[in-house]
CSV table of C-alpha atoms in Angstrom, one decimal:
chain,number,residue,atom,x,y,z
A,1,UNK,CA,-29.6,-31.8,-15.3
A,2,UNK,CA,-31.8,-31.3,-12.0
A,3,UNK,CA,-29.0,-31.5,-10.2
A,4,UNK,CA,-27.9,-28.1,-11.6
A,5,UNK,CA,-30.9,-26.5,-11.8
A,6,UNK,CA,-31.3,-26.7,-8.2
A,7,UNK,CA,-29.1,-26.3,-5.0
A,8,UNK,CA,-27.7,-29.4,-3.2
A,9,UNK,CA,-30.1,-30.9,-0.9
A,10,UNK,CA,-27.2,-30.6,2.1
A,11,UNK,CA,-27.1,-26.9,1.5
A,12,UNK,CA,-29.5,-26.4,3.9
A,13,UNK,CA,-27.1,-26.9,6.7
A,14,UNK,CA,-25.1,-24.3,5.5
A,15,UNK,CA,-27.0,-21.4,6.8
A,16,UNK,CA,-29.6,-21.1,9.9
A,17,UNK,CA,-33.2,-22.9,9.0
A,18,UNK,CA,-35.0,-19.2,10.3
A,19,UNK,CA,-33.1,-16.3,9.1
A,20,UNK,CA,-32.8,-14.0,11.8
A,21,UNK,CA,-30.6,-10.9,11.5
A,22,UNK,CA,-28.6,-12.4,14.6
A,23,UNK,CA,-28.1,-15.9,12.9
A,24,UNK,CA,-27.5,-14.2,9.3
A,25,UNK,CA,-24.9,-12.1,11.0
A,26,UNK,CA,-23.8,-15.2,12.8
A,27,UNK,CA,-23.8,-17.5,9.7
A,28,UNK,CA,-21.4,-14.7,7.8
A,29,UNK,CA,-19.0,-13.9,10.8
A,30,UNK,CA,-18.2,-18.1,10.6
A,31,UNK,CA,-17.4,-18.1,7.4
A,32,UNK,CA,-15.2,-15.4,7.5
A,33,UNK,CA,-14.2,-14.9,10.7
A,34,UNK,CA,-14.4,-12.4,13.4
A,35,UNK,CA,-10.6,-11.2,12.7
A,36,UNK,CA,-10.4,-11.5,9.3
A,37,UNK,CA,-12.1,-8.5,9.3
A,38,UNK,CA,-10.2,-5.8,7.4
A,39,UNK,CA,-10.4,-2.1,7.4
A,40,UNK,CA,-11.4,-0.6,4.1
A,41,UNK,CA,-9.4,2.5,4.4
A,42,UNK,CA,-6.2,1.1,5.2
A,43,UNK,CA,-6.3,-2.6,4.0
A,44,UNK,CA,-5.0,-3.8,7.7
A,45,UNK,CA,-6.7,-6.9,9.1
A,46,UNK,CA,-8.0,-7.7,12.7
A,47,UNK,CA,-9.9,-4.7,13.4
A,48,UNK,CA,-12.0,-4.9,16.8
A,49,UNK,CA,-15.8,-4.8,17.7
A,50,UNK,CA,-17.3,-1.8,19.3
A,51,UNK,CA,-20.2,-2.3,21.6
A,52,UNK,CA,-22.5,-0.7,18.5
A,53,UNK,CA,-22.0,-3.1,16.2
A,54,UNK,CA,-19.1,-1.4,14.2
A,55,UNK,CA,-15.6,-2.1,13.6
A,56,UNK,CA,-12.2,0.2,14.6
A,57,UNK,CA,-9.0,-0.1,12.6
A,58,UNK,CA,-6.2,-1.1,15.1
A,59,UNK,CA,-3.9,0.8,12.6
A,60,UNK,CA,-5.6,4.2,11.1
A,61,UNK,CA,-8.1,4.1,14.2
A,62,UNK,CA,-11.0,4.5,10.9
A,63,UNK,CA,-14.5,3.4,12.7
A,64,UNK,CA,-16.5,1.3,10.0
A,65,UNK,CA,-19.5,-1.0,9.8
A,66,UNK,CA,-18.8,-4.8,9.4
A,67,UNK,CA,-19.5,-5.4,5.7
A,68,UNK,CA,-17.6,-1.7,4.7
A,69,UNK,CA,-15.4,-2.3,1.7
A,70,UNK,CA,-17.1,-5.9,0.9
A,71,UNK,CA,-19.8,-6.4,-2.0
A,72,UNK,CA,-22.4,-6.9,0.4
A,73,UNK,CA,-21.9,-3.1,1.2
A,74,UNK,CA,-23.1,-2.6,-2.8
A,75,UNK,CA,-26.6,-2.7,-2.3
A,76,UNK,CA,-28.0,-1.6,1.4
A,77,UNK,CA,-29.7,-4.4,2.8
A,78,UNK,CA,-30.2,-6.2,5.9
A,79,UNK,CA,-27.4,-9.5,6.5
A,80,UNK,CA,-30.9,-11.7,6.9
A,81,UNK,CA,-32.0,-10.0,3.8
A,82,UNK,CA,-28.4,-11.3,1.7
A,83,UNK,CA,-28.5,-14.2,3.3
A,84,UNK,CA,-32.3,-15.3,2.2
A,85,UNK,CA,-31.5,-13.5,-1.2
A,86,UNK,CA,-28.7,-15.5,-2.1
A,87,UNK,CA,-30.2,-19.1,-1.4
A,88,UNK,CA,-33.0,-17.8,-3.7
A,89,UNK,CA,-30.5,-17.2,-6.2
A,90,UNK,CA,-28.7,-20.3,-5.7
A,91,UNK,CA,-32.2,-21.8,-6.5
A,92,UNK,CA,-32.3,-20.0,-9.8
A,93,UNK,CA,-35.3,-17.9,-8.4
A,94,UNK,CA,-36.5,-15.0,-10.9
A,95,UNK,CA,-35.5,-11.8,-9.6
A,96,UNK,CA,-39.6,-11.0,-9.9
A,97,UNK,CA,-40.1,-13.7,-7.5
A,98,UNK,CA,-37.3,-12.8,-4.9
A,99,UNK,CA,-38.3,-9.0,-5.0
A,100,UNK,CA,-42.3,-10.3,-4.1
A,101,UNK,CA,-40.9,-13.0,-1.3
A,102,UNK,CA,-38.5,-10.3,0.1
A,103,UNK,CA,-40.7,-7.6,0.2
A,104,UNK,CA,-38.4,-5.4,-2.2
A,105,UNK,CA,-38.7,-3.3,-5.5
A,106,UNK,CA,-37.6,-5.3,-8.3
A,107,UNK,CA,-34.9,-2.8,-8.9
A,108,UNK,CA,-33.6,-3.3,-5.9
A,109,UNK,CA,-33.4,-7.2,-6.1
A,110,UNK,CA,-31.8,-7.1,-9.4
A,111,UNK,CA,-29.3,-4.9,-8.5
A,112,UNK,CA,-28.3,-7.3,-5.4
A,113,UNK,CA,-28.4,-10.5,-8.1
A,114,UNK,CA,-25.8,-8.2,-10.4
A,115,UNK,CA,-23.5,-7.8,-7.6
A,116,UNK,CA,-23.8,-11.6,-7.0
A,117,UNK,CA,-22.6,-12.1,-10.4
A,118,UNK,CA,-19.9,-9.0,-10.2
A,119,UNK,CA,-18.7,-10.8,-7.2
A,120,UNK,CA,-18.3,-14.2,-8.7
A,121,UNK,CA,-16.4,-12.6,-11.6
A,122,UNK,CA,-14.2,-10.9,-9.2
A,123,UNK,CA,-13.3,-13.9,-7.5
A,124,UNK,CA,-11.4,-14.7,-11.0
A,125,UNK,CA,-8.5,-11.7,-10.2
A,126,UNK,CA,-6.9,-11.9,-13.8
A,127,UNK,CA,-10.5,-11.3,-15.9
A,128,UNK,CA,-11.8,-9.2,-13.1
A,129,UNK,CA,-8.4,-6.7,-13.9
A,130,UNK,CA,-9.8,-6.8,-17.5
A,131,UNK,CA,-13.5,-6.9,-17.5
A,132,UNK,CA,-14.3,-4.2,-14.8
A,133,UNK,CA,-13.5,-1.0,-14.2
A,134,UNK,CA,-12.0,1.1,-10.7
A,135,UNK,CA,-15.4,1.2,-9.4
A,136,UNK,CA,-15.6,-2.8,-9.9
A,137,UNK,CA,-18.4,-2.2,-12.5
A,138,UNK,CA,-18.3,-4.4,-15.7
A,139,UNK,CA,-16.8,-2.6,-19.1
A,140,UNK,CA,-19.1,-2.4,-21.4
A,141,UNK,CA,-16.9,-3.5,-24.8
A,142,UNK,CA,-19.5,-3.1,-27.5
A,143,UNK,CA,-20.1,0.2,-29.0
A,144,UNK,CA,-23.4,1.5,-30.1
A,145,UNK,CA,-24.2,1.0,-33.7
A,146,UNK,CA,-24.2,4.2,-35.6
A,147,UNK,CA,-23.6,3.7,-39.2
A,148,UNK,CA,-25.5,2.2,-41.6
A,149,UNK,CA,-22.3,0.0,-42.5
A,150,UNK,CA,-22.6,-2.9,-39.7
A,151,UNK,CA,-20.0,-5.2,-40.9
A,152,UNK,CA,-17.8,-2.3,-40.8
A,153,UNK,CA,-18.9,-1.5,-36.8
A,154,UNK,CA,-18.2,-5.3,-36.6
A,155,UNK,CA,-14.3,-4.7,-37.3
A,156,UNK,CA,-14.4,-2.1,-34.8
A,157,UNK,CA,-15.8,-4.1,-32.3
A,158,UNK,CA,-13.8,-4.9,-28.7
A,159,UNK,CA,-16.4,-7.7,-27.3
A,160,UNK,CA,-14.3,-10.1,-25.4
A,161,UNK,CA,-13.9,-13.8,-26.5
A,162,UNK,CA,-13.9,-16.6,-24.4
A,163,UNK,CA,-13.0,-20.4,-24.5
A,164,UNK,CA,-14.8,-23.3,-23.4
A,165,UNK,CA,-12.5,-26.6,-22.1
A,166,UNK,CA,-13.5,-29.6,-19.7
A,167,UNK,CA,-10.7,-30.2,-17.6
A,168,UNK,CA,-11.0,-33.6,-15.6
A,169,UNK,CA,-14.8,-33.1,-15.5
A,170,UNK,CA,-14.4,-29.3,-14.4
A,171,UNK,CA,-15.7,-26.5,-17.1
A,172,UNK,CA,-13.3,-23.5,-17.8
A,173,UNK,CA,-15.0,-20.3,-19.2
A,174,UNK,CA,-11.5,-18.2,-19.8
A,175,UNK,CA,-11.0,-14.7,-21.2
A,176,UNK,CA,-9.1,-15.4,-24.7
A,177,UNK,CA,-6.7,-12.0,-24.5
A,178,UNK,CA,-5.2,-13.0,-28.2
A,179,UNK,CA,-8.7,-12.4,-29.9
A,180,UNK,CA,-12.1,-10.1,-30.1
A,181,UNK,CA,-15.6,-10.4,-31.1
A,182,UNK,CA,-14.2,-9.0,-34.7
A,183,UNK,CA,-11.5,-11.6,-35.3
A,184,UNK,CA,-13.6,-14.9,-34.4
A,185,UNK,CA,-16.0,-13.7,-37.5
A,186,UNK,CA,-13.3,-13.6,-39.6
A,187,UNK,CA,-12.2,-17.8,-38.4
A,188,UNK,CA,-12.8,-20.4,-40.4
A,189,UNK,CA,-14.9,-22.0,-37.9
A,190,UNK,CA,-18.4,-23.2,-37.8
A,191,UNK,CA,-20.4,-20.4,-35.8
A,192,UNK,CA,-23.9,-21.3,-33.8
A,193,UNK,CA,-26.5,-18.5,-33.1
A,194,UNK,CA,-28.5,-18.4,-29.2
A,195,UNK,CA,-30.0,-15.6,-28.6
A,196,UNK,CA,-27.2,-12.7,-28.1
A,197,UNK,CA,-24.5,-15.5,-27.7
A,198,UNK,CA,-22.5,-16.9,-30.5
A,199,UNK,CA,-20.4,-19.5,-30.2
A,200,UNK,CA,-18.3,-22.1,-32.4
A,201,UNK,CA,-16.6,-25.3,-32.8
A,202,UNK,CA,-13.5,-26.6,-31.4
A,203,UNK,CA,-10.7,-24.4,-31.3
A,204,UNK,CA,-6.8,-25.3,-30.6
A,205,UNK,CA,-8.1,-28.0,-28.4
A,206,UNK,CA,-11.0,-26.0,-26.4
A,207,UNK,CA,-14.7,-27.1,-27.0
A,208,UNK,CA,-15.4,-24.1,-28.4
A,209,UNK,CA,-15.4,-20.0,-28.2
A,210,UNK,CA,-18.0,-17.9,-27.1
A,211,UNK,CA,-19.2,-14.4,-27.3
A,212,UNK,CA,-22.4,-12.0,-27.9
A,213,UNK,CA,-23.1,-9.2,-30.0
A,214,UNK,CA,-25.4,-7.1,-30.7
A,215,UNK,CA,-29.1,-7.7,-33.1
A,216,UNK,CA,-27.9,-5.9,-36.2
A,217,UNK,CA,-24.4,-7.5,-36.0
A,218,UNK,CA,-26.0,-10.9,-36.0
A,219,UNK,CA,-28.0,-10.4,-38.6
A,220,UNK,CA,-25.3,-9.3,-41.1
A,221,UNK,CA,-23.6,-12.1,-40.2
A,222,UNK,CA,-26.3,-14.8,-40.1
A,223,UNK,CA,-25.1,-16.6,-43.3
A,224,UNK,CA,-22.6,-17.7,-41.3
A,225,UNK,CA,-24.9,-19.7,-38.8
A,226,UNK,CA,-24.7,-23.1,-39.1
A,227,UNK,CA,-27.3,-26.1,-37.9
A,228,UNK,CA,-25.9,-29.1,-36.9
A,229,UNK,CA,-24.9,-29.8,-33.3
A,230,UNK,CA,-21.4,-28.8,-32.3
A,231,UNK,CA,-19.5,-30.0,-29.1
A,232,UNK,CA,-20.8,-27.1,-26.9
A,233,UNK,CA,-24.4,-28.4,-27.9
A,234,UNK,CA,-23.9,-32.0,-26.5
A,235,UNK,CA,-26.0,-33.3,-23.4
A,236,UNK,CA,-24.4,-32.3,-20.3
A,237,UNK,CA,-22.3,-29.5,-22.4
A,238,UNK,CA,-21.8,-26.0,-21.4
A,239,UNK,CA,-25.1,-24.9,-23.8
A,240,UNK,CA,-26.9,-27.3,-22.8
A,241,UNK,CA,-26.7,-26.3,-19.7
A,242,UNK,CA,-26.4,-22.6,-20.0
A,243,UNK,CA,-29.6,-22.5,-22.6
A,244,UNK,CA,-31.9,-24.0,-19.6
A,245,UNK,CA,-30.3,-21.6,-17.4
A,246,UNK,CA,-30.6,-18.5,-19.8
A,247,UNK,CA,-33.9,-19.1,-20.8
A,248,UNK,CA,-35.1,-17.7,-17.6
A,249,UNK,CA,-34.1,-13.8,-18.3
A,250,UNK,CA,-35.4,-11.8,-20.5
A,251,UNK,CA,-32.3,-11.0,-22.6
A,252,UNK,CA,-28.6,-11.6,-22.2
A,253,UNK,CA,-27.1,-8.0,-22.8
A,254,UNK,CA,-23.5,-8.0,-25.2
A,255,UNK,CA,-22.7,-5.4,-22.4
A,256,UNK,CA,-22.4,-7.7,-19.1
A,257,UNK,CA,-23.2,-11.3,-20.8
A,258,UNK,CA,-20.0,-12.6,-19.8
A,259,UNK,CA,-20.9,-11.9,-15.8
A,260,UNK,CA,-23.7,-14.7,-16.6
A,261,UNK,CA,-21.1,-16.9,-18.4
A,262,UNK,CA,-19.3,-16.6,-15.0
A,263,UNK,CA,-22.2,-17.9,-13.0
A,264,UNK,CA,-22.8,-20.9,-15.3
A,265,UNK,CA,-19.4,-21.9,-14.8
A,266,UNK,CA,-19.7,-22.2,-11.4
A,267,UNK,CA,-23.0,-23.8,-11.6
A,268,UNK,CA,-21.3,-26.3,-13.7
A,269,UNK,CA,-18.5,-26.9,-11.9
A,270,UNK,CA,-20.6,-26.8,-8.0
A,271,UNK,CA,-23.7,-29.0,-9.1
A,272,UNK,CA,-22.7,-31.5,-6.6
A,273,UNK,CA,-22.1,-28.6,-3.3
A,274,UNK,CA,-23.8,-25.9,-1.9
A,275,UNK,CA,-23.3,-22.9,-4.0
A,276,UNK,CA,-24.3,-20.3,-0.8
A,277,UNK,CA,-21.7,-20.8,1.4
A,278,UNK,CA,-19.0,-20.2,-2.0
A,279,UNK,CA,-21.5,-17.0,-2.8
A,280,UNK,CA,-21.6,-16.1,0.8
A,281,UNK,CA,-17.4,-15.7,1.0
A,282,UNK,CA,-17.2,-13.7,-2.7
A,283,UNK,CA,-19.6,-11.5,-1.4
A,284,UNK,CA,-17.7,-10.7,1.6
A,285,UNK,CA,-14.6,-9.9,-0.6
A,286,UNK,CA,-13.1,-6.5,-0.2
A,287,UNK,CA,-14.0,-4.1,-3.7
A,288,UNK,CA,-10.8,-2.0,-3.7
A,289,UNK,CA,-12.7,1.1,-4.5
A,290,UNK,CA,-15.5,0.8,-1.7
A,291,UNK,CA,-15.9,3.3,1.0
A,292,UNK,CA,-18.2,3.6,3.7
């Protein structure tokens, strides 16, 4: 288990031992590569450096800054800044404590951890196209409770499904298209309460499914909730894992859980690598809709 909680000892290679706004720049450009960079109005790739800093399009001749059209460019922040952030959150630090370390507001820090999370959902292209909208901003799926009838909002409910399999000691959190939130309640299956996040036994040979809903919904369905352990539950499973992980926020939202879902996949799946140089590269990924 400590081996998830925490980033591989090695990792420290990975970026330079004093962050300096030369080496952070440095320690991205390698990854990437100086002419992989591509313009963000045009899409074409091997743009040049200007003596300022910034970046012209050989093509459209558009001038831009080196992370334009990338998710670093989401929140405004310094490359040494990203750089330390995201080894804190490969660490599993609270946002409280990388907003003190870092000298910013705690808005501000959270808003950079959500676009980590946006970013490593957008590395999976298919659920990206179906979980987040032009601006590359998660859908929210479940609609606000307004009448007094909840099991009646539950039928009406669009919250996306997903299933849990181990593949050759790999974990695979997958959007299940063929069902919602609505049509799991209504499955014989045996159906486990955590927090926001449901989840249930083995399902046409996954582990289990998963999804969250809201407090009301829960409650009208409680007497559904089973007690005894269920694959998902086991030691080393994805909720044993994900439960020591979630613990540490405040509340999973039925809005955007599924970008944490996301991260504890790759948790799972990187305990034994560095997980900054793999969050460095998903930042750098080009968000169709960003503009500088």
């Amino acid at each position: 288990m400590e081996a998830v909680l925490h980033a591989n000892a090695s990792e420290a290679k990975c970026a330079p031992e004093r962050i300096t706004r030369a080496s952070a720049t440095s320690f991205f450009r390698a990854l990437r590569g100086i002419d992989a960079v591509s313009c963000p109005r045009c899409g074409q790739s091997g743009a040049y450096a200007l003596r300022d800093g910034r970046f012209r399009c050989r093509g459209c001749r558009y001038t831009f800054h080196e992370y334009a059209g990338t998710w670093l460019d989401r929140v405004k922040l310094p490359p040494e800044y990203w750089l330390t952030l995201l080894r804190y959150f490969a660490e599993g630090l609270p946002v409280e404590d990388m907003a003190q370390r870092l000298g910013l507001s705690y808005a501000t820090a959270y808003k950079a951890c959500h676009t980590v999370r946006l970013a490593i959902l957008a590395a999976n292209s298919d659920e990206a196209a179906l979980l987040l909208d032009e601006r590359g901003e998660a859908i929210s799926f479940c609609p606000n409770v307004s009448t007094e009838d909840v099991q009646m909002h539950c039928v009406q409910c669009r919250s996306p499904v997903f299933h849990v399999t181990r593949d050759n000691g790999q974990v695979r959190v997958r959007l299940f298209t063929l069902a919602k939130a609505r049509d799991v309640f209504s499955m014989d299956l045996p159906l486990k309460c955590w927090r926001t996040l449901l989840y249930t036994g083995p399902f046409r040979g996954h582990e289990g499914l998963i999804f969250s809903c809201c407090k009301r919904a829960r409650g009208a369905f409680g007497h559904r909730f089973v007690g005894q352990a269920l694959p998902l539950d086991r030691a080393g499973g994805f909720m044993d894992i994900a439960e020591t992980w979630m613990a540490r926020y405040h509340c999973l939202s039925p809005q955007t859980y599924y970008l944490y879902l996301k991260e504890i996949e790759l948790r799972c799946n990187c305990r034994d690598q560095g997980l900054l140089s793999i969050l460095a590269r998903m930042l750098m990924a080009p968000v169709s809709n960003s503009r500088d």
